[in-house]
PDB file of C-alpha atoms and ligand atoms in Angstrom:
ATOM      1  CA  MET A 250       0.471  37.134 -34.060  1.00 67.00           C
ATOM      2  CA  ILE A 251      -0.370  38.105 -30.586  1.00 73.00           C
ATOM      3  CA  LYS A 252      -2.307  34.775 -30.237  1.00 75.00           C
ATOM      4  CA  THR A 253       0.626  32.913 -31.561  1.00 75.00           C
ATOM      5  CA  ILE A 254       2.872  34.232 -29.067  1.00 73.00           C
ATOM      6  CA  ILE A 255       0.601  33.607 -26.273  1.00 75.00           C
ATOM      7  CA  PHE A 256       0.115  30.281 -27.599  1.00 74.00           C
ATOM      8  CA  LEU A 257       3.916  29.572 -27.742  1.00 72.00           C
ATOM      9  CA  PHE A 258       4.105  30.941 -24.397  1.00 72.00           C
ATOM     10  CA  ILE A 259       1.684  28.678 -22.657  1.00 74.00           C
ATOM     11  CA  VAL A 260       3.202  25.831 -24.491  1.00 69.00           C
ATOM     12  CA  GLY A 261       6.832  26.701 -23.177  1.00 68.00           C
ATOM     13  CA  LEU A 262       5.322  27.033 -19.674  1.00 69.00           C
ATOM     14  CA  ILE A 263       3.885  23.618 -19.935  1.00 69.00           C
ATOM     15  CA  ILE A 264       6.921  21.963 -21.456  1.00 65.00           C
ATOM     16  CA  THR A 265       9.251  23.571 -18.711  1.00 64.00           C
ATOM     17  CA  GLY A 266       6.822  22.475 -16.347  1.00 65.00           C
ATOM     18  CA  ILE A 267       6.855  18.932 -17.413  1.00 67.00           C
ATOM     19  CA  LEU A 268      10.558  18.799 -17.605  1.00 68.00           C
ATOM     20  CA  ILE A 269      11.268  20.790 -14.173  1.00 74.00           C
ATOM     21  CA  ASN A 270       8.794  19.689 -11.959  1.00 83.00           C
ATOM     22  CA  PRO A 271      10.462  16.201 -11.394  1.00 85.00           C
ATOM     23  CA  ILE A 272      13.684  17.382 -10.695  1.00 88.00           C
ATOM     24  CA  LEU A 273      12.249  19.770  -8.211  1.00 90.00           C
ATOM     25  CA  VAL A 274      10.279  16.885  -6.397  1.00 91.00           C
ATOM     26  CA  ARG A 275      13.234  14.785  -6.389  1.00 90.00           C
ATOM     27  CA  ARG A 276      15.285  17.413  -4.813  1.00 93.00           C
ATOM     28  CA  ARG A 277      12.544  18.287  -2.210  1.00 94.00           C
ATOM     29  CA  ARG A 278      12.178  14.545  -1.345  1.00 94.00           C
ATOM     30  CA  ASN A 279      16.181  14.225  -0.915  1.00 93.00           C
ATOM     31  CA  ARG A 280      16.104  17.255   1.287  1.00 96.00           C
ATOM     32  CA  LEU A 281      13.338  15.489   3.243  1.00 95.00           C
ATOM     33  CA  LYS A 282      15.141  12.221   3.256  1.00 94.00           C
ATOM     34  CA  ASN A 283      18.414  13.723   4.831  1.00 93.00           C
ATOM     35  CA  ARG A 284      16.675  15.292   7.886  1.00 94.00           C
ATOM     36  CA  PRO A 285      17.706  13.736  10.965  1.00 95.00           C
ATOM     37  CA  PHE A 286      15.296  11.143  12.272  1.00 95.00           C
ATOM     38  CA  PRO A 287      14.200  11.842  15.769  1.00 95.00           C
ATOM     39  CA  PRO A 288      14.822   9.227  18.561  1.00 95.00           C
ATOM     40  CA  LEU A 289      11.317   9.488  19.733  1.00 96.00           C
ATOM     41  CA  TRP A 290      10.198   8.645  16.021  1.00 97.00           C
ATOM     42  CA  ASN A 291      12.286   5.484  16.184  1.00 95.00           C
ATOM     43  CA  ALA A 292      10.843   4.409  19.681  1.00 96.00           C
ATOM     44  CA  ILE A 293       7.381   4.846  18.258  1.00 96.00           C
ATOM     45  CA  ILE A 294       7.922   2.662  15.276  1.00 97.00           C
ATOM     46  CA  GLU A 295       9.904   0.136  17.041  1.00 95.00           C
ATOM     47  CA  ASN A 296       6.981  -0.264  19.380  1.00 95.00           C
ATOM     48  CA  ASN A 297       4.471  -0.727  16.421  1.00 95.00           C
ATOM     49  CA  LEU A 298       6.294  -2.560  13.819  1.00 95.00           C
ATOM     50  CA  PRO A 299       7.766  -5.455  15.338  1.00 93.00           C
ATOM     51  CA  ILE A 300      10.280  -6.369  12.321  1.00 94.00           C
ATOM     52  CA  TYR A 301      11.583  -2.832  12.639  1.00 95.00           C
ATOM     53  CA  PRO A 302      14.741  -3.996  14.471  1.00 94.00           C
ATOM     54  CA  CYS A 303      15.328  -6.801  11.945  1.00 94.00           C
ATOM     55  CA  LEU A 304      15.630  -4.607   8.868  1.00 95.00           C
ATOM     56  CA  SER A 305      19.348  -4.033   8.042  1.00 93.00           C
ATOM     57  CA  PRO A 306      21.027  -0.640   8.577  1.00 94.00           C
ATOM     58  CA  ASP A 307      20.755   0.177   4.968  1.00 93.00           C
ATOM     59  CA  GLU A 308      16.969  -0.851   4.794  1.00 94.00           C
ATOM     60  CA  LEU A 309      16.502   1.229   8.208  1.00 95.00           C
ATOM     61  CA  ARG A 310      18.117   4.374   6.710  1.00 94.00           C
ATOM     62  CA  ARG A 311      15.910   3.967   3.616  1.00 95.00           C
ATOM     63  CA  LEU A 312      12.702   3.458   5.394  1.00 96.00           C
ATOM     64  CA  GLN A 313      13.199   6.368   7.880  1.00 97.00           C
ATOM     65  CA  GLY A 314      13.907   8.583   4.478  1.00 96.00           C
ATOM     66  CA  HIS A 315      10.520   7.283   3.204  1.00 96.00           C
ATOM     67  CA  VAL A 316       8.812   8.116   6.270  1.00 97.00           C
ATOM     68  CA  GLN A 317       9.900  11.548   6.425  1.00 97.00           C
ATOM     69  CA  VAL A 318       8.584  12.008   2.641  1.00 97.00           C
ATOM     70  CA  PHE A 319       5.361  10.524   3.369  1.00 97.00           C
ATOM     71  CA  LEU A 320       4.607  12.418   6.296  1.00 97.00           C
ATOM     72  CA  ALA A 321       5.521  15.614   4.371  1.00 97.00           C
ATOM     73  CA  GLU A 322       3.205  14.631   1.326  1.00 96.00           C
ATOM     74  CA  LYS A 323       0.204  12.883   2.843  1.00 97.00           C
ATOM     75  CA  GLN A 324      -2.716  14.353   4.964  1.00 97.00           C
ATOM     76  CA  PHE A 325      -4.056  12.793   7.868  1.00 97.00           C
ATOM     77  CA  ILE A 326      -7.761  13.352   8.721  1.00 97.00           C
ATOM     78  CA  GLY A 327      -9.238  12.168  12.195  1.00 97.00           C
ATOM     79  CA  CYS A 328     -12.783  10.869  11.924  1.00 95.00           C
ATOM     80  CA  ARG A 329     -15.830  10.568  14.182  1.00 94.00           C
ATOM     81  CA  GLY A 330     -13.735  13.034  16.521  1.00 95.00           C
ATOM     82  CA  LEU A 331     -10.450  11.191  16.633  1.00 96.00           C
ATOM     83  CA  GLN A 332      -7.432  13.520  17.239  1.00 97.00           C
ATOM     84  CA  VAL A 333      -4.714  12.136  14.789  1.00 97.00           C
ATOM     85  CA  THR A 334      -1.548  11.958  17.139  1.00 98.00           C
ATOM     86  CA  GLU A 335       2.327  11.469  16.178  1.00 97.00           C
ATOM     87  CA  GLU A 336       2.135   7.669  17.015  1.00 97.00           C
ATOM     88  CA  MET A 337      -0.932   7.225  14.551  1.00 98.00           C
ATOM     89  CA  LYS A 338       0.946   8.962  11.666  1.00 98.00           C
ATOM     90  CA  LEU A 339       4.239   7.395  12.250  1.00 98.00           C
ATOM     91  CA  THR A 340       2.825   3.958  12.563  1.00 98.00           C
ATOM     92  CA  LEU A 341       0.861   4.203   9.256  1.00 98.00           C
ATOM     93  CA  ALA A 342       3.815   5.822   7.594  1.00 98.00           C
ATOM     94  CA  ALA A 343       6.067   3.257   8.501  1.00 97.00           C
ATOM     95  CA  ILE A 344       3.920   0.140   7.429  1.00 97.00           C
ATOM     96  CA  ALA A 345       2.933   1.646   4.075  1.00 97.00           C
ATOM     97  CA  CYS A 346       6.435   2.647   3.402  1.00 97.00           C
ATOM     98  CA  LEU A 347       7.716  -0.911   3.868  1.00 96.00           C
ATOM     99  CA  LEU A 348       5.860  -1.532   0.440  1.00 96.00           C
ATOM    100  CA  LEU A 349       8.206   1.039  -1.015  1.00 95.00           C
ATOM    101  CA  LEU A 350      11.469   0.101   0.816  1.00 92.00           C
ATOM    102  CA  ASN A 351      13.335  -0.696  -2.543  1.00 85.00           C
ATOM    103  CA  GLU A 352      10.679   0.712  -4.841  1.00 70.00           C
ATOM    104  CA  ARG A 353      11.143   3.129  -7.700  1.00 66.00           C
ATOM    105  CA  GLY A 354      10.452   6.318  -5.535  1.00 72.00           C
ATOM    106  CA  GLN A 355       6.787   6.714  -6.178  1.00 86.00           C
ATOM    107  CA  TYR A 356       4.831   7.492  -3.003  1.00 94.00           C
ATOM    108  CA  PHE A 357       1.388   6.258  -3.816  1.00 94.00           C
ATOM    109  CA  PRO A 358       0.999   9.071  -6.256  1.00 93.00           C
ATOM    110  CA  ARG A 359      -3.099   9.050  -6.387  1.00 93.00           C
ATOM    111  CA  LEU A 360      -3.197   8.889  -2.633  1.00 95.00           C
ATOM    112  CA  ARG A 361      -3.757  12.375  -1.004  1.00 95.00           C
ATOM    113  CA  SER A 362      -5.522  11.747   2.385  1.00 96.00           C
ATOM    114  CA  ILE A 363      -5.522   9.145   4.895  1.00 96.00           C
ATOM    115  CA  LEU A 364      -8.739   9.024   6.918  1.00 96.00           C
ATOM    116  CA  VAL A 365      -8.367   7.670  10.345  1.00 96.00           C
ATOM    117  CA  TYR A 366     -11.389   6.177  12.515  1.00 95.00           C
ATOM    118  CA  PRO A 367     -11.092   5.307  16.161  1.00 95.00           C
ATOM    119  CA  ASN A 368     -12.445   1.752  15.381  1.00 90.00           C
ATOM    120  CA  ALA A 369     -14.718  -0.021  12.728  1.00 87.00           C
ATOM    121  CA  TYR A 370     -16.901   2.085  10.898  1.00 86.00           C
ATOM    122  CA  PHE A 371     -20.110   1.785   9.011  1.00 86.00           C
ATOM    123  CA  VAL A 372     -21.164   2.001   5.357  1.00 84.00           C
ATOM    124  CA  GLU A 373     -24.418   1.205   3.480  1.00 83.00           C
ATOM    125  CA  GLU A 374     -23.989  -1.538   1.141  1.00 79.00           C
ATOM    126  CA  ARG A 375     -26.447  -2.046  -1.700  1.00 80.00           C
ATOM    127  CA  THR A 376     -26.446  -5.423  -3.463  1.00 77.00           C
ATOM    128  CA  SER A 377     -28.722  -6.383  -6.295  1.00 77.00           C
ATOM    129  CA  ILE A 378     -30.694  -9.710  -5.897  1.00 74.00           C
ATOM    130  CA  GLY A 379     -31.800 -10.784  -9.266  1.00 73.00           C
ATOM    131  CA  ASN A 380     -33.123  -8.216 -11.737  1.00 72.00           C
ATOM    132  CA  TYR A 381     -35.453  -6.126  -9.574  1.00 78.00           C
ATOM    133  CA  VAL A 382     -34.395  -6.435  -6.022  1.00 79.00           C
ATOM    134  CA  VAL A 383     -31.690  -4.403  -4.232  1.00 79.00           C
ATOM    135  CA  GLU A 384     -30.702  -5.607  -0.630  1.00 81.00           C
ATOM    136  CA  GLU A 385     -29.503  -2.570   1.538  1.00 83.00           C
ATOM    137  CA  ARG A 386     -27.560  -3.146   4.634  1.00 85.00           C
ATOM    138  CA  ARG A 387     -25.064  -1.580   7.071  1.00 87.00           C
ATOM    139  CA  VAL A 388     -21.688  -3.325   7.142  1.00 86.00           C
ATOM    140  CA  ALA A 389     -18.799  -2.586   9.537  1.00 84.00           C
ATOM    141  CA  ARG A 390     -15.444  -1.971   7.875  1.00 85.00           C
ATOM    142  CA  LEU A 391     -11.804  -1.794   9.282  1.00 88.00           C
ATOM    143  CA  GLY A 392     -10.258  -0.212   6.095  1.00 90.00           C
ATOM    144  CA  GLU A 393     -10.633   0.596   2.256  1.00 87.00           C
ATOM    145  CA  SER A 394      -8.619   2.080  -0.564  1.00 88.00           C
ATOM    146  CA  TRP A 395     -10.504   4.325  -3.071  1.00 84.00           C
ATOM    147  CA  THR A 396      -9.086   4.653  -6.670  1.00 77.00           C
ATOM    148  CA  THR A 397      -9.705   8.507  -6.257  1.00 81.00           C
ATOM    149  CA  ASP A 398      -7.433   9.879  -3.606  1.00 91.00           C
ATOM    150  CA  GLN A 399      -8.308   8.690  -0.296  1.00 92.00           C
ATOM    151  CA  LEU A 400      -7.602   5.683   1.751  1.00 96.00           C
ATOM    152  CA  VAL A 401      -9.649   4.715   5.224  1.00 95.00           C
ATOM    153  CA  VAL A 402      -8.414   2.693   8.232  1.00 96.00           C
ATOM    154  CA  SER A 403      -9.727   1.802  11.793  1.00 96.00           C
ATOM    155  CA  TRP A 404      -6.720   2.776  14.335  1.00 97.00           C
ATOM    156  CA  GLU A 405      -8.046   0.154  16.525  1.00 96.00           C
ATOM    157  CA  GLN A 406      -7.324  -2.203  13.959  1.00 96.00           C
ATOM    158  CA  VAL A 407      -4.114  -1.007  13.117  1.00 97.00           C
ATOM    159  CA  LYS A 408      -2.826  -1.353  16.686  1.00 96.00           C
ATOM    160  CA  LEU A 409      -4.365  -5.086  16.797  1.00 95.00           C
ATOM    161  CA  ASP A 410      -2.382  -5.664  13.715  1.00 95.00           C
ATOM    162  CA  SER A 411       0.734  -4.265  15.094  1.00 92.00           C
ATOM    163  CA  THR A 412       0.799  -6.701  18.050  1.00 90.00           C
ATOM    164  CA  ASN A 413       0.033  -9.742  15.872  1.00 91.00           C
ATOM    165  CA  TRP A 414       2.744  -9.248  13.003  1.00 90.00           C
ATOM    166  CA  ARG A 415       2.851 -12.990  12.070  1.00 91.00           C
ATOM    167  CA  ASP A 416      -0.924 -13.812  11.726  1.00 93.00           C
ATOM    168  CA  GLY A 417      -0.884 -12.675   8.151  1.00 93.00           C
ATOM    169  CA  HIS A 418      -3.387 -10.020   8.554  1.00 96.00           C
ATOM    170  CA  ASN A 419      -2.523  -6.344   8.356  1.00 97.00           C
ATOM    171  CA  VAL A 420      -5.173  -3.638   7.431  1.00 97.00           C
ATOM    172  CA  VAL A 421      -2.237  -1.240   6.622  1.00 97.00           C
ATOM    173  CA  LEU A 422      -0.457  -3.543   4.097  1.00 97.00           C
ATOM    174  CA  HIS A 423      -3.516  -4.573   2.548  1.00 97.00           C
ATOM    175  CA  GLU A 424      -5.295  -1.164   1.953  1.00 96.00           C
ATOM    176  CA  PHE A 425      -1.766   0.270   0.464  1.00 96.00           C
ATOM    177  CA  ALA A 426      -1.052  -2.926  -1.582  1.00 96.00           C
ATOM    178  CA  HIS A 427      -4.408  -1.822  -2.907  1.00 96.00           C
ATOM    179  CA  GLN A 428      -3.201   1.621  -3.884  1.00 95.00           C
ATOM    180  CA  LEU A 429      -0.172   0.232  -5.764  1.00 95.00           C
ATOM    181  CA  ASP A 430      -2.639  -2.027  -7.740  1.00 95.00           C
ATOM    182  CA  GLN A 431      -4.748   1.026  -8.248  1.00 93.00           C
ATOM    183  CA  GLU A 432      -1.902   3.339  -9.414  1.00 92.00           C
ATOM    184  CA  ASP A 433      -2.743   2.749 -13.120  1.00 89.00           C
ATOM    185  CA  GLY A 434      -6.430   3.705 -12.513  1.00 88.00           C
ATOM    186  CA  LYS A 435      -7.683  -0.107 -12.222  1.00 89.00           C
ATOM    187  CA  ALA A 436      -8.149  -2.395  -9.496  1.00 92.00           C
ATOM    188  CA  GLU A 437      -7.253  -5.857 -10.848  1.00 93.00           C
ATOM    189  CA  GLY A 438      -4.542  -7.239  -9.055  1.00 95.00           C
ATOM    190  CA  VAL A 439      -1.717  -6.044 -11.402  1.00 96.00           C
ATOM    191  CA  PRO A 440       0.331  -3.279 -10.266  1.00 95.00           C
ATOM    192  CA  ILE A 441       2.846  -1.409 -12.754  1.00 94.00           C
ATOM    193  CA  LEU A 442       5.687  -3.756 -13.015  1.00 94.00           C
ATOM    194  CA  GLN A 443       9.117  -2.755 -13.785  1.00 92.00           C
ATOM    195  CA  ARG A 444       9.503  -4.149 -17.621  1.00 94.00           C
ATOM    196  CA  ASN A 445       6.715  -4.791 -20.039  1.00 96.00           C
ATOM    197  CA  SER A 446       8.315  -8.326 -20.484  1.00 96.00           C
ATOM    198  CA  ASP A 447       7.542  -8.954 -16.575  1.00 96.00           C
ATOM    199  CA  TYR A 448       3.554  -9.082 -17.167  1.00 97.00           C
ATOM    200  CA  PRO A 449       3.304 -12.537 -18.887  1.00 97.00           C
ATOM    201  CA  ILE A 450       4.860 -14.412 -15.947  1.00 97.00           C
ATOM    202  CA  TRP A 451       3.232 -12.148 -13.336  1.00 97.00           C
ATOM    203  CA  ALA A 452      -0.307 -13.213 -14.919  1.00 97.00           C
ATOM    204  CA  LYS A 453       0.670 -16.818 -15.329  1.00 98.00           C
ATOM    205  CA  VAL A 454       1.769 -17.209 -11.636  1.00 98.00           C
ATOM    206  CA  MET A 455      -0.934 -14.818 -10.116  1.00 97.00           C
ATOM    207  CA  THR A 456      -3.601 -16.646 -11.824  1.00 97.00           C
ATOM    208  CA  GLU A 457      -2.585 -20.025 -11.104  1.00 97.00           C
ATOM    209  CA  ALA A 458      -2.156 -19.097  -7.538  1.00 97.00           C
ATOM    210  CA  TYR A 459      -5.553 -17.354  -7.472  1.00 98.00           C
ATOM    211  CA  GLN A 460      -7.319 -20.329  -8.974  1.00 97.00           C
ATOM    212  CA  GLN A 461      -5.824 -22.754  -6.610  1.00 97.00           C
ATOM    213  CA  LEU A 462      -6.836 -20.635  -3.439  1.00 97.00           C
ATOM    214  CA  CYS A 463     -10.302 -20.513  -5.034  1.00 97.00           C
ATOM    215  CA  ASN A 464     -10.606 -24.241  -5.216  1.00 97.00           C
ATOM    216  CA  ASP A 465      -9.076 -24.688  -1.890  1.00 96.00           C
ATOM    217  CA  VAL A 466     -11.688 -22.411  -0.288  1.00 96.00           C
ATOM    218  CA  LEU A 467     -14.382 -24.210  -2.187  1.00 96.00           C
ATOM    219  CA  GLN A 468     -12.959 -27.534  -0.802  1.00 95.00           C
ATOM    220  CA  GLY A 469     -12.722 -26.057   2.834  1.00 94.00           C
ATOM    221  CA  VAL A 470      -8.964 -26.641   2.667  1.00 94.00           C
ATOM    222  CA  LYS A 471      -7.112 -24.522   4.971  1.00 91.00           C
ATOM    223  CA  THR A 472      -4.395 -22.317   3.211  1.00 94.00           C
ATOM    224  CA  VAL A 473      -1.669 -20.083   4.209  1.00 97.00           C
ATOM    225  CA  ILE A 474      -3.043 -17.067   2.049  1.00 97.00           C
ATOM    226  CA  ASP A 475      -6.264 -15.832   3.895  1.00 96.00           C
ATOM    227  CA  SER A 476      -9.715 -17.128   2.018  1.00 96.00           C
ATOM    228  CA  TYR A 477     -10.572 -13.400   1.670  1.00 96.00           C
ATOM    229  CA  GLY A 478      -8.008 -13.342  -1.277  1.00 97.00           C
ATOM    230  CA  ALA A 479     -10.521 -15.590  -3.282  1.00 96.00           C
ATOM    231  CA  THR A 480     -12.976 -12.757  -3.462  1.00 96.00           C
ATOM    232  CA  ASN A 481     -11.404 -11.334  -6.711  1.00 96.00           C
ATOM    233  CA  THR A 482      -7.956 -10.718  -8.306  1.00 97.00           C
ATOM    234  CA  ALA A 483      -7.438  -7.326  -6.600  1.00 97.00           C
ATOM    235  CA  GLU A 484      -8.099  -8.786  -3.111  1.00 97.00           C
ATOM    236  CA  PHE A 485      -5.887 -11.814  -3.996  1.00 98.00           C
ATOM    237  CA  PHE A 486      -2.834  -9.005  -4.605  1.00 98.00           C
ATOM    238  CA  ALA A 487      -3.812  -7.411  -1.417  1.00 98.00           C
ATOM    239  CA  VAL A 488      -3.958 -10.425   0.650  1.00 98.00           C
ATOM    240  CA  ALA A 489      -1.141 -12.233  -0.830  1.00 98.00           C
ATOM    241  CA  THR A 490       1.049  -9.155   0.047  1.00 98.00           C
ATOM    242  CA  GLU A 491      -0.004  -9.545   3.588  1.00 98.00           C
ATOM    243  CA  THR A 492       1.079 -13.176   3.738  1.00 98.00           C
ATOM    244  CA  PHE A 493       4.410 -12.005   2.110  1.00 98.00           C
ATOM    245  CA  PHE A 494       5.346  -9.606   4.473  1.00 97.00           C
ATOM    246  CA  GLU A 495       3.848 -11.563   7.647  1.00 96.00           C
ATOM    247  CA  LYS A 496       4.251 -15.228   6.763  1.00 97.00           C
ATOM    248  CA  PRO A 497       7.110 -15.023   4.148  1.00 97.00           C
ATOM    249  CA  HIS A 498       8.419 -18.651   5.407  1.00 97.00           C
ATOM    250  CA  GLN A 499       5.003 -20.290   4.703  1.00 97.00           C
ATOM    251  CA  LEU A 500       4.481 -18.512   1.669  1.00 97.00           C
ATOM    252  CA  LEU A 501       7.872 -19.502   0.013  1.00 97.00           C
ATOM    253  CA  SER A 502       7.418 -23.076   1.114  1.00 97.00           C
ATOM    254  CA  LYS A 503       3.770 -23.164  -0.265  1.00 96.00           C
ATOM    255  CA  HIS A 504       3.805 -20.995  -3.450  1.00 97.00           C
ATOM    256  CA  PRO A 505       7.610 -20.490  -4.117  1.00 98.00           C
ATOM    257  CA  ALA A 506       6.571 -19.090  -7.684  1.00 98.00           C
ATOM    258  CA  LEU A 507       4.237 -16.606  -6.248  1.00 98.00           C
ATOM    259  CA  TYR A 508       6.813 -15.557  -3.311  1.00 98.00           C
ATOM    260  CA  GLU A 509       9.381 -15.090  -6.237  1.00 98.00           C
ATOM    261  CA  GLN A 510       6.764 -12.606  -8.125  1.00 98.00           C
ATOM    262  CA  LEU A 511       6.407 -10.554  -5.116  1.00 97.00           C
ATOM    263  CA  GLN A 512      10.015 -10.513  -4.157  1.00 97.00           C
ATOM    264  CA  ARG A 513      10.715  -9.193  -7.652  1.00 96.00           C
ATOM    265  CA  TYR A 514       7.962  -6.761  -7.615  1.00 96.00           C
ATOM    266  CA  TYR A 515       8.956  -5.406  -3.970  1.00 96.00           C
ATOM    267  CA  GLN A 516      12.597  -6.073  -4.497  1.00 95.00           C
ATOM    268  CA  LEU A 517      12.545  -7.302  -0.936  1.00 94.00           C
ATOM    269  CA  ASP A 518      13.089 -10.827   0.843  1.00 95.00           C
ATOM    270  CA  PRO A 519      11.180 -10.785   4.278  1.00 96.00           C
ATOM    271  CA  VAL A 520      12.317 -14.262   4.874  1.00 96.00           C
ATOM    272  CA  LEU A 521      15.593 -12.563   5.923  1.00 94.00           C
ATOM    273  CA  TRP A 522      13.796 -10.438   8.695  1.00 90.00           C
ATOM    274  CA  ALA A 523      12.722 -13.464  10.787  1.00 71.00           C
TER     275      ALA A 523
HETATM  276 ZN1  LIG B 685      -9.182  -5.308   0.033  1.00 81.40          ZN
END
């Protein structure tokens, strides 16, 4: 009898938690979004996100709200002695939240910590050559996104990208696009789409664009999407996202179907920000 009561009590607690927790989270986030946005923060973001002044008043308000939530929920860790400044946090938050501007209110749910290195960092990489030989080498990296709960960036690269917004390269957009892709636990270039009926057309358009990029790279043809996107379908989604935000006109004219899929997914039209 006592065991049954305890069991029912625990089940009750779990059900209440499942039902109430999302409501509490939404309320807390709404409170954060409604906080006044300090003018100094605006100045910092404007300095490091060149398209910030191009956003509509409504988009600006939403981005500022997302930044408040992001800063409250994510942890920033300085690596190799780096002191994480307000400028670093705001810049990373603003660029990352561009991807969520019109999204469904999820804030990279798997991600807990952002590791910031002062510049490129080195990792040991092991590659199998044939059946018996493993090559080990030290490689420099500018950023990476893990399926667990961390993301890494080089601050030097973030600053460099912010001064070259139209070159199609942005380490923050790239790594956070990986986070969206990895939201379902898999990195394969397919983020969680709004409706089940969206997947077939996404798969068709993405596969065709990916194969075209692979062919172009093989033949040495210069493309609007960086050749790194030909590495695999996960990298293709991340690189296509960088191109969508930084070279929207070129992407729309060369790959209209791909642009349309990204426009539907992000519910944004960066062509309007030019
Ligand atoms: Zn990548």
